[in-house]
Short mmCIF file of N, CA and C in Angstrom, two decimals:
data_model
loop_
_atom_site.label_atom_id
_atom_site.label_comp_id
_atom_site.label_asym_id
_atom_site.label_seq_id
_atom_site.Cartn_x
_atom_site.Cartn_y
_atom_site.Cartn_z
N UNK A 195 23.41 45.24 37.66
CA UNK A 195 24.58 44.80 36.88
C UNK A 195 25.59 45.92 36.71
N UNK A 196 25.47 47.01 37.46
CA UNK A 196 26.38 48.15 37.32
C UNK A 196 27.84 47.74 37.50
N UNK A 197 28.11 46.87 38.47
CA UNK A 197 29.48 46.44 38.75
C UNK A 197 30.05 45.71 37.54
N UNK A 198 29.26 44.81 36.96
CA UNK A 198 29.71 44.07 35.78
C UNK A 198 29.96 45.02 34.61
N UNK A 199 29.09 46.00 34.43
CA UNK A 199 29.24 46.94 33.31
C UNK A 199 30.51 47.79 33.48
N UNK A 200 30.81 48.20 34.70
CA UNK A 200 32.03 48.97 34.93
C UNK A 200 33.27 48.13 34.63
N UNK A 201 33.23 46.87 35.07
CA UNK A 201 34.34 45.98 34.78
C UNK A 201 34.47 45.79 33.27
N UNK A 202 33.34 45.60 32.60
CA UNK A 202 33.33 45.37 31.15
C UNK A 202 33.98 46.54 30.42
N UNK A 203 33.57 47.75 30.76
CA UNK A 203 34.11 48.94 30.09
C UNK A 203 35.60 49.08 30.32
N UNK A 204 36.05 48.76 31.54
CA UNK A 204 37.45 48.96 31.87
C UNK A 204 38.37 47.85 31.40
N UNK A 205 37.83 46.66 31.15
CA UNK A 205 38.70 45.52 30.88
C UNK A 205 38.40 44.80 29.57
N UNK A 206 37.13 44.54 29.32
CA UNK A 206 36.78 43.63 28.22
C UNK A 206 36.09 44.31 27.04
N UNK A 207 35.73 45.56 27.19
CA UNK A 207 34.95 46.23 26.16
C UNK A 207 35.58 46.22 24.79
N UNK A 208 36.92 46.29 24.71
CA UNK A 208 37.62 46.28 23.42
C UNK A 208 38.20 44.91 23.08
N UNK A 209 37.92 43.91 23.89
CA UNK A 209 38.46 42.57 23.66
C UNK A 209 37.54 41.81 22.71
N UNK A 210 38.00 41.48 21.49
CA UNK A 210 37.12 40.82 20.53
C UNK A 210 36.74 39.40 20.94
N UNK A 211 37.41 38.84 21.94
CA UNK A 211 37.07 37.49 22.39
C UNK A 211 35.74 37.44 23.14
N UNK A 212 35.28 38.61 23.62
CA UNK A 212 34.05 38.65 24.41
C UNK A 212 33.03 39.56 23.77
N UNK A 213 31.77 39.17 23.91
CA UNK A 213 30.65 40.01 23.50
C UNK A 213 29.68 40.07 24.66
N UNK A 214 29.01 41.18 24.78
CA UNK A 214 28.00 41.28 25.83
C UNK A 214 26.64 41.46 25.17
N UNK A 215 25.67 40.72 25.72
CA UNK A 215 24.29 40.83 25.27
C UNK A 215 23.42 40.77 26.51
N UNK A 216 22.58 41.76 26.69
CA UNK A 216 21.68 41.79 27.84
C UNK A 216 20.51 40.87 27.54
N UNK A 217 20.24 39.94 28.46
CA UNK A 217 19.17 38.97 28.27
C UNK A 217 18.12 39.17 29.38
N UNK A 218 16.92 39.58 29.01
CA UNK A 218 15.88 39.73 30.04
C UNK A 218 15.40 38.37 30.53
N UNK A 219 15.04 38.29 31.80
CA UNK A 219 14.50 37.05 32.35
C UNK A 219 13.57 37.37 33.50
N UNK A 220 12.70 36.43 33.84
CA UNK A 220 11.79 36.60 34.96
C UNK A 220 12.60 36.50 36.25
N UNK A 221 12.55 37.54 37.04
CA UNK A 221 13.32 37.60 38.28
C UNK A 221 12.36 37.69 39.45
N UNK A 222 11.54 36.66 39.62
CA UNK A 222 10.66 36.64 40.78
C UNK A 222 10.98 35.41 41.62
N UNK A 223 10.41 35.38 42.81
CA UNK A 223 10.78 34.31 43.75
C UNK A 223 10.37 32.93 43.28
N UNK A 224 9.43 32.85 42.32
CA UNK A 224 8.98 31.55 41.83
C UNK A 224 9.88 31.00 40.74
N UNK A 225 10.56 31.86 40.00
CA UNK A 225 11.32 31.39 38.83
C UNK A 225 12.83 31.54 38.98
N UNK A 226 13.30 32.29 39.96
CA UNK A 226 14.73 32.60 40.01
C UNK A 226 15.60 31.35 40.17
N UNK A 227 15.15 30.35 40.93
CA UNK A 227 15.97 29.16 41.09
C UNK A 227 16.10 28.38 39.78
N UNK A 228 15.05 28.40 38.97
CA UNK A 228 15.13 27.76 37.65
C UNK A 228 16.13 28.48 36.77
N UNK A 229 16.11 29.82 36.81
CA UNK A 229 17.06 30.61 36.04
C UNK A 229 18.49 30.31 36.49
N UNK A 230 18.72 30.30 37.80
CA UNK A 230 20.06 30.03 38.34
C UNK A 230 20.53 28.63 37.93
N UNK A 231 19.64 27.65 38.02
CA UNK A 231 20.00 26.27 37.67
C UNK A 231 20.31 26.10 36.19
N UNK A 232 19.75 26.97 35.35
CA UNK A 232 19.95 26.82 33.90
C UNK A 232 21.04 27.74 33.34
N UNK A 233 21.83 28.35 34.23
CA UNK A 233 22.93 29.19 33.74
C UNK A 233 23.82 28.38 32.79
N UNK A 234 24.24 29.02 31.71
CA UNK A 234 25.05 28.35 30.71
C UNK A 234 24.24 27.94 29.49
N UNK A 235 22.92 28.02 29.59
CA UNK A 235 22.08 27.67 28.45
C UNK A 235 21.75 28.93 27.66
N UNK A 236 20.86 29.76 28.18
CA UNK A 236 20.52 31.01 27.50
C UNK A 236 21.24 32.21 28.12
N UNK A 237 21.62 32.07 29.37
CA UNK A 237 22.30 33.15 30.09
C UNK A 237 23.62 32.60 30.61
N UNK A 238 24.71 33.32 30.35
CA UNK A 238 26.02 32.87 30.82
C UNK A 238 26.33 33.34 32.23
N UNK A 239 26.03 34.62 32.50
CA UNK A 239 26.43 35.23 33.78
C UNK A 239 25.31 36.13 34.28
N UNK A 240 25.09 36.07 35.59
CA UNK A 240 24.21 37.03 36.26
C UNK A 240 25.07 37.74 37.30
N UNK A 241 24.98 39.05 37.35
CA UNK A 241 25.69 39.82 38.36
C UNK A 241 24.71 40.19 39.46
N UNK A 242 25.12 40.04 40.72
CA UNK A 242 24.23 40.41 41.80
C UNK A 242 24.70 39.89 43.13
N UNK A 243 23.82 39.97 44.14
CA UNK A 243 24.18 39.47 45.45
C UNK A 243 24.36 37.96 45.34
N UNK A 244 25.28 37.42 46.12
CA UNK A 244 25.59 35.99 45.97
C UNK A 244 25.87 35.32 47.31
N UNK A 245 25.13 35.70 48.34
CA UNK A 245 25.32 35.09 49.64
C UNK A 245 24.42 33.89 49.89
N UNK A 246 23.56 33.55 48.94
CA UNK A 246 22.59 32.48 49.12
C UNK A 246 23.24 31.10 49.06
N UNK A 247 22.99 30.30 50.08
CA UNK A 247 23.47 28.91 50.07
C UNK A 247 22.82 28.14 48.93
N UNK A 248 21.53 28.39 48.71
CA UNK A 248 20.80 27.69 47.66
C UNK A 248 21.39 27.98 46.29
N UNK A 249 21.74 29.23 46.05
CA UNK A 249 22.36 29.57 44.77
C UNK A 249 23.71 28.89 44.64
N UNK A 250 24.47 28.85 45.74
CA UNK A 250 25.79 28.22 45.72
C UNK A 250 25.73 26.73 45.40
N UNK A 251 24.60 26.09 45.72
CA UNK A 251 24.43 24.69 45.36
C UNK A 251 24.12 24.51 43.88
N UNK A 252 23.60 25.56 43.24
CA UNK A 252 23.13 25.45 41.86
C UNK A 252 24.07 26.04 40.82
N UNK A 253 25.02 26.86 41.24
CA UNK A 253 25.89 27.51 40.26
C UNK A 253 27.24 27.83 40.88
N UNK A 254 28.18 28.24 40.04
CA UNK A 254 29.47 28.73 40.51
C UNK A 254 29.33 30.21 40.82
N UNK A 255 30.12 30.67 41.77
CA UNK A 255 30.05 32.07 42.19
C UNK A 255 31.46 32.64 42.22
N UNK A 256 31.62 33.81 41.60
CA UNK A 256 32.88 34.54 41.72
C UNK A 256 32.60 35.83 42.48
N UNK A 257 32.97 35.90 43.77
CA UNK A 257 32.68 37.12 44.55
C UNK A 257 33.58 38.28 44.13
N UNK A 258 32.99 39.47 44.12
CA UNK A 258 33.73 40.68 43.74
C UNK A 258 33.85 41.64 44.93
N UNK A 259 32.80 41.75 45.72
CA UNK A 259 32.81 42.70 46.82
C UNK A 259 31.66 42.45 47.77
N UNK A 260 31.28 43.49 48.52
CA UNK A 260 30.22 43.40 49.52
C UNK A 260 29.19 44.51 49.32
N UNK A 261 27.92 44.17 49.48
CA UNK A 261 26.84 45.17 49.52
C UNK A 261 26.49 45.42 50.97
N UNK A 262 26.26 46.68 51.33
CA UNK A 262 25.80 47.01 52.68
C UNK A 262 24.34 46.61 52.85
N UNK A 263 24.02 46.02 54.00
CA UNK A 263 22.64 45.71 54.35
C UNK A 263 22.03 46.97 54.96
N UNK A 264 20.89 47.39 54.44
CA UNK A 264 20.20 48.60 54.89
C UNK A 264 18.76 48.27 55.22
N UNK A 265 17.98 49.28 55.49
CA UNK A 265 16.54 49.14 55.67
C UNK A 265 15.84 50.09 54.71
N UNK A 266 14.69 49.64 54.21
CA UNK A 266 13.86 50.49 53.36
C UNK A 266 12.53 50.71 54.06
N UNK A 267 12.00 51.91 53.90
CA UNK A 267 10.69 52.25 54.46
C UNK A 267 9.91 53.06 53.44
N UNK A 268 8.61 53.04 53.59
CA UNK A 268 7.75 53.88 52.76
C UNK A 268 8.06 55.35 53.02
N UNK A 269 7.84 56.18 52.03
CA UNK A 269 8.06 57.62 52.18
C UNK A 269 7.18 58.22 53.27
N UNK A 270 6.08 57.53 53.63
CA UNK A 270 5.18 58.04 54.67
C UNK A 270 5.50 57.46 56.06
N UNK A 271 6.49 56.60 56.15
CA UNK A 271 6.86 55.96 57.41
C UNK A 271 7.50 56.97 58.36
N UNK A 272 7.37 56.76 59.66
CA UNK A 272 7.91 57.69 60.67
C UNK A 272 9.44 57.80 60.60
N UNK A 273 10.11 56.78 60.05
CA UNK A 273 11.58 56.81 59.97
C UNK A 273 12.09 57.36 58.64
N UNK A 274 11.20 57.72 57.74
CA UNK A 274 11.61 58.10 56.38
C UNK A 274 12.54 59.31 56.33
N UNK A 275 12.49 60.19 57.30
CA UNK A 275 13.33 61.38 57.30
C UNK A 275 14.72 61.17 57.87
N UNK A 276 14.98 60.00 58.40
CA UNK A 276 16.28 59.73 59.03
C UNK A 276 17.36 59.53 57.97
N UNK A 277 18.56 60.03 58.27
CA UNK A 277 19.72 59.83 57.38
C UNK A 277 20.40 58.49 57.66
N UNK A 278 20.31 58.04 58.93
CA UNK A 278 20.90 56.75 59.32
C UNK A 278 20.06 56.22 60.48
N UNK A 279 19.89 54.90 60.50
CA UNK A 279 19.11 54.28 61.56
C UNK A 279 20.03 53.59 62.56
N UNK A 280 19.55 53.50 63.80
CA UNK A 280 20.19 52.66 64.80
C UNK A 280 19.21 51.53 65.10
N UNK A 281 19.69 50.48 65.73
CA UNK A 281 18.79 49.38 66.07
C UNK A 281 17.69 49.84 67.02
N UNK A 282 17.99 50.80 67.88
CA UNK A 282 16.95 51.28 68.79
C UNK A 282 15.82 51.99 68.03
N UNK A 283 16.11 52.55 66.84
CA UNK A 283 15.05 53.16 66.02
C UNK A 283 14.01 52.13 65.58
N UNK A 284 14.43 50.87 65.51
CA UNK A 284 13.55 49.82 65.00
C UNK A 284 12.68 49.18 66.07
N UNK A 285 12.85 49.58 67.33
CA UNK A 285 12.02 49.03 68.41
C UNK A 285 10.54 49.30 68.11
N UNK A 286 9.75 48.25 68.25
CA UNK A 286 8.31 48.38 68.01
C UNK A 286 7.91 48.26 66.55
N UNK A 287 8.89 48.16 65.66
CA UNK A 287 8.60 48.05 64.23
C UNK A 287 8.50 46.59 63.79
N UNK A 288 7.82 46.39 62.68
CA UNK A 288 7.81 45.09 62.01
C UNK A 288 8.88 45.15 60.93
N UNK A 289 9.85 44.25 61.02
CA UNK A 289 10.96 44.20 60.07
C UNK A 289 10.78 42.99 59.17
N UNK A 290 10.58 43.25 57.89
CA UNK A 290 10.48 42.16 56.90
C UNK A 290 11.88 41.75 56.49
N UNK A 291 12.13 40.43 56.53
CA UNK A 291 13.43 39.94 56.08
C UNK A 291 13.29 38.49 55.62
N UNK A 292 14.23 38.06 54.79
CA UNK A 292 14.22 36.68 54.31
C UNK A 292 14.26 35.69 55.45
N UNK A 293 13.56 34.59 55.28
CA UNK A 293 13.50 33.55 56.31
C UNK A 293 14.90 33.04 56.65
N UNK A 294 15.04 32.52 57.85
CA UNK A 294 16.32 31.98 58.31
C UNK A 294 16.71 30.76 57.48
N UNK A 295 18.02 30.63 57.24
CA UNK A 295 18.51 29.39 56.68
C UNK A 295 19.18 29.47 55.32
N UNK A 296 19.17 30.64 54.66
CA UNK A 296 19.76 30.67 53.32
C UNK A 296 21.03 31.52 53.24
N UNK A 297 21.08 32.63 53.97
CA UNK A 297 22.21 33.54 53.86
C UNK A 297 22.85 33.71 55.24
N UNK A 298 24.07 33.20 55.42
CA UNK A 298 24.69 33.24 56.76
C UNK A 298 24.76 34.63 57.38
N UNK A 299 25.08 35.65 56.60
CA UNK A 299 25.20 37.00 57.14
C UNK A 299 23.86 37.49 57.68
N UNK A 300 22.78 37.20 56.97
CA UNK A 300 21.46 37.63 57.42
C UNK A 300 20.97 36.79 58.59
N UNK A 301 21.38 35.52 58.63
CA UNK A 301 21.05 34.69 59.79
C UNK A 301 21.72 35.24 61.04
N UNK A 302 22.97 35.72 60.92
CA UNK A 302 23.67 36.31 62.06
C UNK A 302 22.96 37.58 62.53
N UNK A 303 22.50 38.40 61.60
CA UNK A 303 21.75 39.61 61.96
C UNK A 303 20.45 39.22 62.67
N UNK A 304 19.75 38.24 62.14
CA UNK A 304 18.50 37.80 62.77
C UNK A 304 18.75 37.33 64.20
N UNK A 305 19.82 36.57 64.42
CA UNK A 305 20.14 36.09 65.76
C UNK A 305 20.39 37.27 66.71
N UNK A 306 21.12 38.28 66.23
CA UNK A 306 21.34 39.47 67.07
C UNK A 306 20.02 40.16 67.41
N UNK A 307 19.16 40.31 66.42
CA UNK A 307 17.88 40.98 66.66
C UNK A 307 17.03 40.19 67.65
N UNK A 308 16.95 38.88 67.46
CA UNK A 308 16.11 38.06 68.34
C UNK A 308 16.65 38.05 69.76
N UNK A 309 17.97 38.11 69.91
CA UNK A 309 18.59 38.04 71.23
C UNK A 309 18.59 39.39 71.94
N UNK A 310 19.01 40.42 71.22
CA UNK A 310 19.22 41.74 71.84
C UNK A 310 18.04 42.71 71.68
N UNK A 311 17.19 42.48 70.69
CA UNK A 311 16.10 43.43 70.40
C UNK A 311 14.79 42.68 70.17
N UNK A 312 14.31 41.96 71.18
CA UNK A 312 13.08 41.18 71.00
C UNK A 312 11.85 42.04 70.70
N UNK A 313 11.95 43.34 70.95
CA UNK A 313 10.80 44.22 70.67
C UNK A 313 10.70 44.61 69.18
N UNK A 314 11.64 44.14 68.37
CA UNK A 314 11.53 44.29 66.92
C UNK A 314 10.86 43.03 66.40
N UNK A 315 9.68 43.19 65.82
CA UNK A 315 8.93 42.03 65.32
C UNK A 315 9.46 41.67 63.94
N UNK A 316 9.92 40.43 63.77
CA UNK A 316 10.45 39.98 62.48
C UNK A 316 9.36 39.26 61.70
N UNK A 317 9.15 39.70 60.48
CA UNK A 317 8.18 39.08 59.59
C UNK A 317 8.95 38.41 58.45
N UNK A 318 8.85 37.10 58.35
CA UNK A 318 9.58 36.37 57.31
C UNK A 318 9.00 36.64 55.92
N UNK A 319 9.92 36.81 54.96
CA UNK A 319 9.55 36.81 53.55
C UNK A 319 10.22 35.58 52.94
N UNK A 320 10.00 35.36 51.66
CA UNK A 320 10.75 34.31 50.97
C UNK A 320 12.22 34.68 51.02
N UNK A 321 13.08 33.68 50.78
CA UNK A 321 14.52 33.94 50.72
C UNK A 321 14.83 35.00 49.67
N UNK A 322 14.15 34.93 48.54
CA UNK A 322 14.49 35.75 47.38
C UNK A 322 13.40 36.79 47.16
N UNK A 323 13.80 38.05 47.15
CA UNK A 323 12.86 39.14 46.97
C UNK A 323 12.46 39.29 45.51
N UNK A 324 11.22 39.70 45.32
CA UNK A 324 10.78 40.16 44.01
C UNK A 324 9.99 41.44 44.23
N UNK A 325 9.41 41.98 43.18
CA UNK A 325 8.71 43.27 43.29
C UNK A 325 7.61 43.24 44.34
N UNK A 326 6.98 42.09 44.51
CA UNK A 326 5.87 41.99 45.46
C UNK A 326 6.32 42.24 46.89
N UNK A 327 7.54 41.85 47.25
CA UNK A 327 8.06 42.09 48.60
C UNK A 327 8.18 43.60 48.85
N UNK A 328 8.69 44.32 47.85
CA UNK A 328 8.82 45.77 47.99
C UNK A 328 7.44 46.44 48.05
N UNK A 329 6.49 45.95 47.24
CA UNK A 329 5.12 46.47 47.29
C UNK A 329 4.50 46.25 48.67
N UNK A 330 4.70 45.06 49.23
CA UNK A 330 4.13 44.74 50.54
C UNK A 330 4.71 45.65 51.62
N UNK A 331 5.99 45.92 51.56
CA UNK A 331 6.62 46.83 52.53
C UNK A 331 5.92 48.19 52.49
N UNK A 332 5.71 48.71 51.30
CA UNK A 332 5.06 50.01 51.15
C UNK A 332 3.62 49.97 51.65
N UNK A 333 2.87 48.94 51.25
CA UNK A 333 1.45 48.86 51.60
C UNK A 333 1.23 48.65 53.10
N UNK A 334 2.10 47.86 53.74
CA UNK A 334 1.94 47.57 55.17
C UNK A 334 2.65 48.57 56.06
N UNK A 335 3.41 49.51 55.44
CA UNK A 335 4.16 50.51 56.19
C UNK A 335 5.12 49.86 57.18
N UNK A 336 5.79 48.79 56.71
CA UNK A 336 6.78 48.07 57.51
C UNK A 336 8.18 48.58 57.18
N UNK A 337 9.16 48.01 57.85
CA UNK A 337 10.56 48.22 57.53
C UNK A 337 11.02 46.96 56.79
N UNK A 338 11.77 47.15 55.72
CA UNK A 338 12.25 46.02 54.92
C UNK A 338 13.77 45.97 54.96
N UNK A 339 14.31 44.81 55.33
CA UNK A 339 15.75 44.60 55.23
C UNK A 339 16.09 44.50 53.74
N UNK A 340 17.02 45.33 53.29
CA UNK A 340 17.32 45.40 51.87
C UNK A 340 18.82 45.64 51.68
N UNK A 341 19.22 45.79 50.46
CA UNK A 341 20.62 46.09 50.14
C UNK A 341 20.72 47.50 49.58
N UNK A 342 21.83 48.14 49.87
CA UNK A 342 22.04 49.50 49.40
C UNK A 342 21.89 49.59 47.88
N UNK A 343 22.32 48.56 47.17
CA UNK A 343 22.28 48.57 45.71
C UNK A 343 20.84 48.58 45.18
N UNK A 344 19.87 48.17 45.99
CA UNK A 344 18.47 48.15 45.55
C UNK A 344 17.74 49.44 45.89
N UNK A 345 18.45 50.49 46.20
CA UNK A 345 17.81 51.72 46.69
C UNK A 345 16.84 52.34 45.69
N UNK A 346 16.98 52.06 44.42
CA UNK A 346 16.09 52.65 43.41
C UNK A 346 15.08 51.66 42.85
N UNK A 347 14.91 50.51 43.50
CA UNK A 347 14.02 49.48 42.98
C UNK A 347 12.56 49.91 43.01
N UNK A 348 12.13 50.60 44.07
CA UNK A 348 10.72 50.96 44.23
C UNK A 348 10.61 52.46 44.50
N UNK A 349 9.83 53.18 43.70
CA UNK A 349 9.79 54.64 43.85
C UNK A 349 9.16 55.13 45.15
N UNK A 350 8.37 54.30 45.83
CA UNK A 350 7.73 54.73 47.07
C UNK A 350 8.53 54.41 48.32
N UNK A 351 9.70 53.78 48.14
CA UNK A 351 10.51 53.40 49.29
C UNK A 351 11.80 54.20 49.35
N UNK A 352 12.24 54.46 50.57
CA UNK A 352 13.50 55.14 50.82
C UNK A 352 14.42 54.14 51.52
N UNK A 353 15.63 53.99 51.01
CA UNK A 353 16.61 53.09 51.61
C UNK A 353 17.52 53.90 52.53
N UNK A 354 17.65 53.42 53.76
CA UNK A 354 18.40 54.15 54.79
C UNK A 354 19.49 53.23 55.35
N UNK A 355 20.75 53.71 55.41
CA UNK A 355 21.79 52.90 56.05
C UNK A 355 21.50 52.71 57.53
N UNK A 356 22.05 51.63 58.09
CA UNK A 356 21.84 51.31 59.50
C UNK A 356 23.21 51.23 60.17
N UNK A 357 23.25 51.62 61.43
CA UNK A 357 24.49 51.63 62.20
C UNK A 357 24.85 50.20 62.62
N UNK A 358 25.26 49.40 61.64
CA UNK A 358 25.75 48.04 61.87
C UNK A 358 26.75 47.71 60.79
N UNK A 359 27.42 46.59 60.91
CA UNK A 359 28.46 46.21 59.95
C UNK A 359 28.04 45.03 59.08
N UNK A 360 26.76 44.82 58.88
CA UNK A 360 26.30 43.66 58.11
C UNK A 360 26.37 43.95 56.61
N UNK A 361 26.95 43.01 55.90
CA UNK A 361 27.04 43.09 54.44
C UNK A 361 26.76 41.69 53.88
N UNK A 362 26.47 41.64 52.58
CA UNK A 362 26.37 40.36 51.88
C UNK A 362 27.26 40.46 50.64
N UNK A 363 27.84 39.34 50.22
CA UNK A 363 28.73 39.40 49.06
C UNK A 363 27.95 39.60 47.76
N UNK A 364 28.61 40.25 46.81
CA UNK A 364 28.07 40.31 45.45
C UNK A 364 29.14 39.83 44.50
N UNK A 365 28.70 39.44 43.33
CA UNK A 365 29.64 38.95 42.34
C UNK A 365 28.94 38.39 41.14
N UNK A 366 29.57 37.42 40.50
CA UNK A 366 29.05 36.82 39.28
C UNK A 366 28.58 35.40 39.57
N UNK A 367 27.42 35.07 39.05
CA UNK A 367 26.88 33.72 39.11
C UNK A 367 27.01 33.14 37.71
N UNK A 368 27.52 31.91 37.62
CA UNK A 368 27.66 31.28 36.31
C UNK A 368 27.58 29.76 36.49
N UNK A 369 27.47 29.04 35.40
CA UNK A 369 27.25 27.60 35.42
C UNK A 369 28.37 26.85 36.15
N UNK A 370 28.00 25.74 36.79
CA UNK A 370 29.02 24.88 37.39
C UNK A 370 29.88 24.21 36.31
N UNK A 371 29.37 24.17 35.09
CA UNK A 371 30.11 23.64 33.93
C UNK A 371 30.17 24.74 32.87
N UNK A 372 30.96 25.79 33.11
CA UNK A 372 30.94 26.95 32.21
C UNK A 372 31.56 26.64 30.85
N UNK A 373 31.12 27.40 29.87
CA UNK A 373 31.72 27.31 28.54
C UNK A 373 33.15 27.84 28.59
N UNK A 374 33.98 27.53 27.61
CA UNK A 374 35.34 28.08 27.59
C UNK A 374 35.35 29.61 27.61
N UNK A 375 34.37 30.24 26.94
CA UNK A 375 34.32 31.71 26.93
C UNK A 375 34.07 32.27 28.33
N UNK A 376 33.16 31.64 29.07
CA UNK A 376 32.86 32.10 30.43
C UNK A 376 34.08 31.85 31.33
N UNK A 377 34.71 30.69 31.20
CA UNK A 377 35.93 30.43 31.98
C UNK A 377 37.00 31.49 31.69
N UNK A 378 37.16 31.84 30.42
CA UNK A 378 38.16 32.85 30.05
C UNK A 378 37.79 34.21 30.64
N UNK A 379 36.50 34.56 30.61
CA UNK A 379 36.04 35.84 31.15
C UNK A 379 36.32 35.91 32.65
N UNK A 380 36.00 34.84 33.38
CA UNK A 380 36.22 34.83 34.82
C UNK A 380 37.72 34.89 35.11
N UNK A 381 38.54 34.25 34.27
CA UNK A 381 39.99 34.30 34.45
C UNK A 381 40.52 35.73 34.26
N UNK A 382 40.00 36.45 33.27
CA UNK A 382 40.37 37.85 33.08
C UNK A 382 39.99 38.66 34.32
N UNK A 383 38.83 38.39 34.85
CA UNK A 383 38.38 39.08 36.07
C UNK A 383 39.33 38.79 37.23
N UNK A 384 39.72 37.54 37.40
CA UNK A 384 40.64 37.17 38.48
C UNK A 384 41.97 37.92 38.35
N UNK A 385 42.52 37.93 37.14
CA UNK A 385 43.81 38.61 36.90
C UNK A 385 43.69 40.09 37.14
N UNK A 386 42.59 40.68 36.69
CA UNK A 386 42.37 42.13 36.88
C UNK A 386 42.26 42.44 38.36
N UNK A 387 41.53 41.60 39.09
CA UNK A 387 41.35 41.84 40.53
C UNK A 387 42.67 41.73 41.27
N UNK A 388 43.53 40.77 40.87
CA UNK A 388 44.84 40.61 41.52
C UNK A 388 45.73 41.82 41.30
N UNK A 389 45.74 42.33 40.08
CA UNK A 389 46.68 43.43 39.81
C UNK A 389 46.12 44.79 40.23
N UNK A 390 44.80 44.88 40.37
CA UNK A 390 44.21 46.18 40.72
C UNK A 390 43.74 46.23 42.17
N UNK A 391 43.89 45.15 42.90
CA UNK A 391 43.55 45.16 44.31
C UNK A 391 42.13 44.80 44.57
#
């Protein structure tokens, strides 16, 4: 939520019309769709990656920017010392990534890998990562497709940029029927984005 917090401090922190309250919730692959579907009840806004088609069917999305797609490896992995990876570095590796069909940008990457780099073995994970996906990457000594923003999620993994142009959008997720306060907040965000670029 760093992006949301920076926006809050710069724009809404002194605005008495808005209040911020951090609400903890279960963020695992079994419960996240329920949380997304219930936006507007206990949680108004979630900040994060928003390229999922499934999420787009369940909530409104206000995109803010793009996260770089990277790879994560265990600290003991042969690639752990690299500053940047190329696709040829991944030859012979098992690459864990979300199954095809939910995120167009990642589906395009998968198509490139399957077509141009068949020697990279793709291992499907659920569409939505939770802590167990990161644990499995470490335990199996695989390569995990991840986002730059998640670089500090697991202490045993190192996130490394890759020499490609793949990104996924990030932004705000909120109810398809938002409260007036949420509508006003998103409108402030739109105006701020227009005047600040």
